[in-house]
Structures are given as C-alpha cells and as structure tokens.
C-alpha cells in the first residue's frame, strides 16, 4: 500500500497544567485512508485527536508545543484561523450530541454559519448529506422534528451528516461507536469504509476488533507516548515493540 | 434492637416526618392564613373592584389597590429591563469566555452582593441614585423632581437582583454539555455563533427561570424601594413619577393599621396578593429548573 | 475583518462592559457606605443606647439595635436550626433518593425561598394575633425563623446530598439505627456545612427589616426580654434616616457601615468554612 500524507505531526507535546498528556509525538497521517489510534484508556488518544482541530483549546491550562501541519499549514500556530481549521475536519464524538434544533437545521447549521442562505441550496445540501450518511430514507418525512427524537444510532449518523455538510477533508472520530448498539456500530463502520475514498479518516477506538476491521494505518499510544505506528497489517500481525504485542494480545489494557 | 433504642428510633422518625410534612404544607398555611385575615375587606367589596380602583383613602373606607399594583409593576419592570441585558452578558462572559479562575473569583463578590441587607442598598440609593436622578438624569429630560421615583427604585432593585439572575444563569449554562459546544465548533462556528445558536438555545428555559426568579425577588422587595421610590399613592405615568409599591404599602402603615377599620384587613390582602403572585412566579421557574436538572441526569 | 469576527468582538466588548458595570456597582456601594459611614463612627455608637433627644442629634448610640439584632437573629437561627436539621436529616437519611415526599419538600423549600420577607412579616403578625402575642423579641424570632428556615434547609441539604451512601451503609452494618446514623455519622460528616448554613442564615436574619417591622417592634432601651419589643439594626438605620437632622442621618450611615461590616465578616467566615469542608470531600 502506498501512503500520501495529509496530517503531519512534529514533536507534539501537550500539557494539562503540570501533567504531560502527550510526549513528543511525531507521526504522519496518510491521506484518504482510515487511521486508527489505539491504546489503553487515558493514554492520550482523545487528546491527540482533539489537537487536530484544536478543541483542546477549550480546556483550562492547556499548553501545546510542536507542530501539526495540515496541507502544509501549522494549525498550532497562534495566528492560524481556528475556525477554518475546524471547518476542514468533521468530528464524531463518543456519544452523539445533536444540536438543540431540528434534523434539518442540524445539517444546515454548518453551511448556514459559513454563509449559505438560499433555501433551495440548503435543501439540496441537507438531502445530499443525509443520503451520504444513509439517514435520508429514515427521516425524509420528518426533517423538522427535533433531532433529539431520533434513536442514538440515527443521531450519530445525523452528526456525521452535520460534519460532512461543511465539506471537510478529514473526519475525526472519537470512539464514535461506543454509545451505539452493535447494529448501529456496524453501519457507522461501513460508512467509514465507503467514505475513505474521499476523506481522510482518523478514528480513536479501544475496541481492537473494530480497529482490525477498518484500519489502514495504526497508531499505538501508551501513557502519552507513541510506541509504534505503521500500516495496519504490520502492526497487527508483526508488531515490533513488546508493548504493542502485549496490548494486541490483550495482556495489557 | 432493644426497647429503648427502638422507641427512640420510632419517636424520632415520627417527629421528623411531622416537621417535614409541616414545612411542605407551610406554603398552603401561609396562603390560607393571609386569605383568612383579608376576608373582612373581601366581604365588603369584590376583589376585582379592589384591584382596579384607583382611590386609596383608608379613613373614608376607600381601598383601591391599582396605584400600588401599577407602582410595583413599574418599578419591577424597570429593574428587570436594566438587569436582564447586563446579567445575561455577564453570565455568558463568566460561563463561556472567562477562564475557570475568573469564574471562581467572581463567586465571593456575587455572594456578597446577594448578602448585603436591603436597608444598605436603600441607604446607597438615597445617597447616590436619588441625587443623581434629581441633578443629572431628570433635567436631561426636562423634568425637575425630587429624585424619588420609579427610576430610582428600578435602579436600586436592578442591582439587588443581579446576583439572583447571574447565579442561576451561570449554573444552567454550565449544564449545557461541553460536547454540544464542541459539535458546533467542529463545523467551524465561531465561539459567539456557538453561544448564540447552541448554548443560549439549550439553556433558554433555565435563563427564563432565572429572569422570573429575579422578577419575583424584585416584586417582593420592600425596604430599599420604600426608601427611594417616593411612596405616593397615584398611578405613575412615567419613570420620573413617584411610585408606591405593595410591599412598601404594607411596611409603611403598620402604625396606623390597627386604628382604622378594615385597614389591617386591606394590608393583609396586599400581602396575600403579593404572596400569590410570587408563588406563581416561583413555581413556574422552579418547574423549569427541575425539568432541566432531570434532563441532565 | 469578516463580519462574523466583528460581531464576535462587539459582543465580547459588551460582555466585558457588563461585567465591569456590575463589579463597579458593588464597589460603588461599598465605597459609599464606607466613606459616608466613617465620619460619624465613634465608640459611643456601639457602646451606648440612645439617650434623650438622640433622634434630635443628641448623645447616644445604637447598642440597643446591635444587641437586639444579635438576640433576634441568634434566636431565629437557633429556632430555624432546631426545625431544619431534623428535616434535612429526614430527607437524606430516612427517605430514598427521589422519594415523592423528598421531591415535594425540596420543591416547596425552593419556592418558600422566594417568598418576600414582608410576607413572612405579615404572616408572622397573623400568627402572633392568633396566639395573642404583641410585637416582641419572640414575635420577631418567629418571623425571621420562618424567613431563614428554607435558606438553612437548602444550604444543609446541599452538603448532605454529597455524603456518600457507603458511609451510611458502613454505619448500618455496625448495627446502628437510622437515628444514630443520622446524628452520629451524618451530622458529624456534614458539620462544617451545617456551620456554614448557620452563618448564612444568621447573616440573612440580621440584615432583614421587612419581616421585623410588624413583629419585633422597636425600643430605645437595651432589652433582653422575650416578650418585650426589641430594636434591630436595619430598623434603627431606617428610623434615623427618617429624621430631618443631618447629625442623625450621619449616624444612620455609620449604622449601615456597622451592619455591612457584620455581614461581610459573616460572609467571609462562611466562605472559609466552605473551603475547609471541600478539603474533606474525597473525590
């Protein structure tokens, strides 16, 4: 397999107050592939993911050093436009959090704040994105119902549609199936596999089987350090580090 | 368990249950007691007549409450109009923009503001607000007045309800899950857009509750308003007219109340009206808040 | 700059402006009370009762009101504690979480919290008529106790709700009755919180005027009797302001300063206690 890079992390350190959550991470995330970040809980997976769209900014006392280059632009640069960076990346969180508005408005939220006003145009975007995330058939007759009435699985697909509606290049998933039933989880995984031709996808998961099912490229984090990274097959079948092997065999978790 | 301990346990239990039950009923007892005391005047004239009549002359047996109701509404509305925008903006700042350190630091002054006795606010109003209106604000509008007016009451009351509204609003905005903010930011919304479209929307019932709580606090506040609003039993026509509020009416006439027939009953009716209005306000806003809390859990 | 950024900055400016206005309001109030209160402050103010002609500007102080307020607020706090402690213990130890009675009681306490003090005054007055009492220290204590009862309950309830169930279970498993668990374990664990609640309620009680106008009356002598009228600080301020003499009004300002100092001291005390309490809470 050949990898072209999309996100390039250089010497990334993240501190919460005095605690160092990520230690000197340098890695390249391949373009139009599914990259899966694995590791035991508390190892910094989510922190790494949220550094990519600077959502770590929201926490108090956070300091990040190093560089994260996306399309050659350092997003950790204080002068970088956070809003534009975030627009480039759709986010799926652990539990789906629909915005407190209708299904339609959830999908239209992003395009609207970026200046799309026309009703027709918005209708098209909403329909297209809901189809893209396989939700259209289930909701087309009740687009103006509150999004909170959807099932959790549907909500997560709605969140996907909401993220896709701002035409991102990258999709970030923070254990996006952890709140879902097996059936809904499978649909999301399936969706990722379909979308990876067009998007770079980065997913955090603690479910190894899921990682094996969808990953093209794997990052293994342990206690804030990047222990090993490489194409999925290499990591799963022939890990170089002892820690990685132990984690994959299930003796540490 | 042996005899003595078991008896003690049982006695304590029933005593505690009695206290709990009684305090749950206190609301109703108060409503009933005040209603009972205001029956003599209600027997003489219908409630609607009393509420809508504008003549207040107890010695002639005229008890028209409208000037007081209007005065209370005027002062309360002016207070809320001043307080709500300032409090909302401050709450948004504290909840969404300020760091946790500023948020923590802001708590003691807000508590202090809530703890200052209303008489002290009244003293401040007399020393600062009344002269300010008399010498600076009213002349701007071509009015030459004593300074004791609706606006003075409203300004003092506004400051008194700041802590109520800010405290509750910051709390309900804190209930909005962080992930919803992240979801909005993740599609490239600015912070203000996130606040405007998502946080405020989600917290709206709670903010309404906060404002209603502030409103009811202002509605029942007595001493500070009594000291600065002028206390003339006439319908106010502008912010610069004096106002006489229901609580001020009750507090001001304790001395004469037992010497004029029906006067005490009229004042108890005023208390009854005040209690019922405030209870309704409070029940509504508490129901909003309970529902929000339940939704969080 | 694009319009979204302009809007963001405009509102951020407004927010900071509002926060400053509110902070300035608080500072302004404190500054005025201090500046106006200091000149008339002297030892006689707090060591003497009003002498003849006090309200015309002659000698004397407000010892009657200081003593009266302390007695009244102290008595009311004790009475309210006597009622509220069993209530919150019942809510937290005897009732299950979410029991209908508990939900209803908490709700009505919240609602009672919002009832204006003048209404408590009027209600207290009705009670007094019912029991044949006249305006007196006892009457004032009853009215103020009613006023601070919900405040006290809510403050104590908040800390007791944080006590882990495991702690109570540990006590039951040693064979304690609920009553013993409540008074020996829960009360001890929540003690700093209870003290804070007492202070908050005391502060509220000492500063309230509207509830005592009807019920406690006023007197110029230092009185300790439960059945005689008693002076209170807020009313002393109010009556002194009501005179046309600048000297007396200046004393009213000094009295406000005294009252404010008492309130701030109580507020700081409550905060220190709360801080200390947080140290005990295992997270």
PDB file of C-alpha atoms in Angstrom, chain B residues 105-199:
ATOM      1  CA  UNK B 105     -13.078  34.612  41.757  1.00  0.00           C
ATOM      2  CA  UNK B 106     -16.407  36.017  40.702  1.00  0.00           C
ATOM      3  CA  UNK B 107     -18.316  33.920  43.224  1.00  0.00           C
ATOM      4  CA  UNK B 108     -17.461  35.677  46.515  1.00  0.00           C
ATOM      5  CA  UNK B 109     -18.406  39.165  45.243  1.00  0.00           C
ATOM      6  CA  UNK B 110     -21.660  37.819  43.806  1.00  0.00           C
ATOM      7  CA  UNK B 111     -22.460  36.135  47.129  1.00  0.00           C
ATOM      8  CA  UNK B 112     -21.601  39.343  48.911  1.00  0.00           C
ATOM      9  CA  UNK B 113     -23.882  41.325  46.629  1.00  0.00           C
ATOM     10  CA  UNK B 114     -26.647  38.867  47.481  1.00  0.00           C
ATOM     11  CA  UNK B 115     -25.920  39.146  51.189  1.00  0.00           C
ATOM     12  CA  UNK B 116     -25.953  42.925  51.596  1.00  0.00           C
ATOM     13  CA  UNK B 117     -29.124  43.869  53.515  1.00  0.00           C
ATOM     14  CA  UNK B 118     -31.756  45.734  51.586  1.00  0.00           C
ATOM     15  CA  UNK B 119     -31.604  48.661  54.007  1.00  0.00           C
ATOM     16  CA  UNK B 120     -27.990  49.188  52.999  1.00  0.00           C
ATOM     17  CA  UNK B 121     -28.997  49.216  49.339  1.00  0.00           C
ATOM     18  CA  UNK B 122     -31.616  51.745  50.343  1.00  0.00           C
ATOM     19  CA  UNK B 123     -29.014  53.938  52.016  1.00  0.00           C
ATOM     20  CA  UNK B 124     -26.884  53.783  48.881  1.00  0.00           C
ATOM     21  CA  UNK B 125     -29.916  54.630  46.782  1.00  0.00           C
ATOM     22  CA  UNK B 126     -30.657  57.673  48.958  1.00  0.00           C
ATOM     23  CA  UNK B 127     -27.086  58.863  48.892  1.00  0.00           C
ATOM     24  CA  UNK B 128     -26.300  58.195  45.242  1.00  0.00           C
ATOM     25  CA  UNK B 129     -29.207  57.313  42.987  1.00  0.00           C
ATOM     26  CA  UNK B 130     -31.798  59.834  44.172  1.00  0.00           C
ATOM     27  CA  UNK B 131     -29.466  62.868  43.897  1.00  0.00           C
ATOM     28  CA  UNK B 132     -28.133  61.561  40.584  1.00  0.00           C
ATOM     29  CA  UNK B 133     -31.626  61.429  39.137  1.00  0.00           C
ATOM     30  CA  UNK B 134     -32.580  64.778  40.623  1.00  0.00           C
ATOM     31  CA  UNK B 135     -29.488  66.651  39.452  1.00  0.00           C
ATOM     32  CA  UNK B 136     -28.374  64.856  36.310  1.00  0.00           C
ATOM     33  CA  UNK B 137     -30.794  62.429  34.706  1.00  0.00           C
ATOM     34  CA  UNK B 138     -34.200  64.100  35.138  1.00  0.00           C
ATOM     35  CA  UNK B 139     -33.022  67.545  33.926  1.00  0.00           C
ATOM     36  CA  UNK B 140     -31.808  65.847  30.752  1.00  0.00           C
ATOM     37  CA  UNK B 141     -35.444  65.011  30.072  1.00  0.00           C
ATOM     38  CA  UNK B 142     -36.568  68.465  31.141  1.00  0.00           C
ATOM     39  CA  UNK B 143     -38.014  67.272  34.439  1.00  0.00           C
ATOM     40  CA  UNK B 144     -37.376  68.864  37.792  1.00  0.00           C
ATOM     41  CA  UNK B 145     -38.256  66.423  40.536  1.00  0.00           C
ATOM     42  CA  UNK B 146     -37.127  65.284  43.973  1.00  0.00           C
ATOM     43  CA  UNK B 147     -35.426  62.208  42.592  1.00  0.00           C
ATOM     44  CA  UNK B 148     -37.665  59.807  44.499  1.00  0.00           C
ATOM     45  CA  UNK B 149     -39.266  57.962  41.614  1.00  0.00           C
ATOM     46  CA  UNK B 150     -39.838  54.775  39.656  1.00  0.00           C
ATOM     47  CA  UNK B 151     -36.406  55.004  38.057  1.00  0.00           C
ATOM     48  CA  UNK B 152     -34.634  55.287  41.410  1.00  0.00           C
ATOM     49  CA  UNK B 153     -36.469  52.219  42.702  1.00  0.00           C
ATOM     50  CA  UNK B 154     -35.741  50.393  39.466  1.00  0.00           C
ATOM     51  CA  UNK B 155     -32.012  51.101  39.531  1.00  0.00           C
ATOM     52  CA  UNK B 156     -31.613  50.016  43.158  1.00  0.00           C
ATOM     53  CA  UNK B 157     -33.718  46.911  42.566  1.00  0.00           C
ATOM     54  CA  UNK B 158     -31.763  46.038  39.426  1.00  0.00           C
ATOM     55  CA  UNK B 159     -28.558  45.838  41.433  1.00  0.00           C
ATOM     56  CA  UNK B 160     -30.323  43.740  44.041  1.00  0.00           C
ATOM     57  CA  UNK B 161     -31.468  41.151  41.504  1.00  0.00           C
ATOM     58  CA  UNK B 162     -28.082  40.908  39.735  1.00  0.00           C
ATOM     59  CA  UNK B 163     -26.848  38.072  41.942  1.00  0.00           C
ATOM     60  CA  UNK B 164     -30.057  36.048  41.577  1.00  0.00           C
ATOM     61  CA  UNK B 165     -30.101  36.178  37.794  1.00  0.00           C
ATOM     62  CA  UNK B 166     -26.348  35.724  37.328  1.00  0.00           C
ATOM     63  CA  UNK B 167     -26.119  32.841  39.759  1.00  0.00           C
ATOM     64  CA  UNK B 168     -28.914  30.816  38.157  1.00  0.00           C
ATOM     65  CA  UNK B 169     -27.944  31.642  34.536  1.00  0.00           C
ATOM     66  CA  UNK B 170     -24.310  30.658  35.015  1.00  0.00           C
ATOM     67  CA  UNK B 171     -25.475  27.446  36.611  1.00  0.00           C
ATOM     68  CA  UNK B 172     -27.830  26.466  33.792  1.00  0.00           C
ATOM     69  CA  UNK B 173     -25.270  27.347  31.126  1.00  0.00           C
ATOM     70  CA  UNK B 174     -22.890  25.064  32.985  1.00  0.00           C
ATOM     71  CA  UNK B 175     -25.400  22.244  32.487  1.00  0.00           C
ATOM     72  CA  UNK B 176     -25.067  22.500  28.692  1.00  0.00           C
ATOM     73  CA  UNK B 177     -22.851  19.555  27.757  1.00  0.00           C
ATOM     74  CA  UNK B 178     -19.389  20.538  26.561  1.00  0.00           C
ATOM     75  CA  UNK B 179     -19.762  18.128  23.634  1.00  0.00           C
ATOM     76  CA  UNK B 180     -22.543  20.226  22.133  1.00  0.00           C
ATOM     77  CA  UNK B 181     -20.235  23.223  22.100  1.00  0.00           C
ATOM     78  CA  UNK B 182     -17.561  21.031  20.517  1.00  0.00           C
ATOM     79  CA  UNK B 183     -20.017  19.815  17.913  1.00  0.00           C
ATOM     80  CA  UNK B 184     -20.786  23.366  16.894  1.00  0.00           C
ATOM     81  CA  UNK B 185     -17.155  24.496  16.944  1.00  0.00           C
ATOM     82  CA  UNK B 186     -16.128  21.415  14.995  1.00  0.00           C
ATOM     83  CA  UNK B 187     -18.114  22.527  11.963  1.00  0.00           C
ATOM     84  CA  UNK B 188     -16.297  25.842  12.076  1.00  0.00           C
ATOM     85  CA  UNK B 189     -18.662  28.028  14.086  1.00  0.00           C
ATOM     86  CA  UNK B 190     -17.074  30.895  15.973  1.00  0.00           C
ATOM     87  CA  UNK B 191     -17.406  30.978  19.717  1.00  0.00           C
ATOM     88  CA  UNK B 192     -20.090  33.652  19.612  1.00  0.00           C
ATOM     89  CA  UNK B 193     -22.069  31.733  16.989  1.00  0.00           C
ATOM     90  CA  UNK B 194     -21.870  28.683  19.212  1.00  0.00           C
ATOM     91  CA  UNK B 195     -23.134  30.693  22.161  1.00  0.00           C
ATOM     92  CA  UNK B 196     -25.892  32.331  20.161  1.00  0.00           C
ATOM     93  CA  UNK B 197     -27.223  29.334  18.266  1.00  0.00           C
ATOM     94  CA  UNK B 198     -26.480  26.466  20.611  1.00  0.00           C
ATOM     95  CA  UNK B 199     -25.699  27.347  24.227  1.00  0.00           C
TER      96      UNK B 199
END
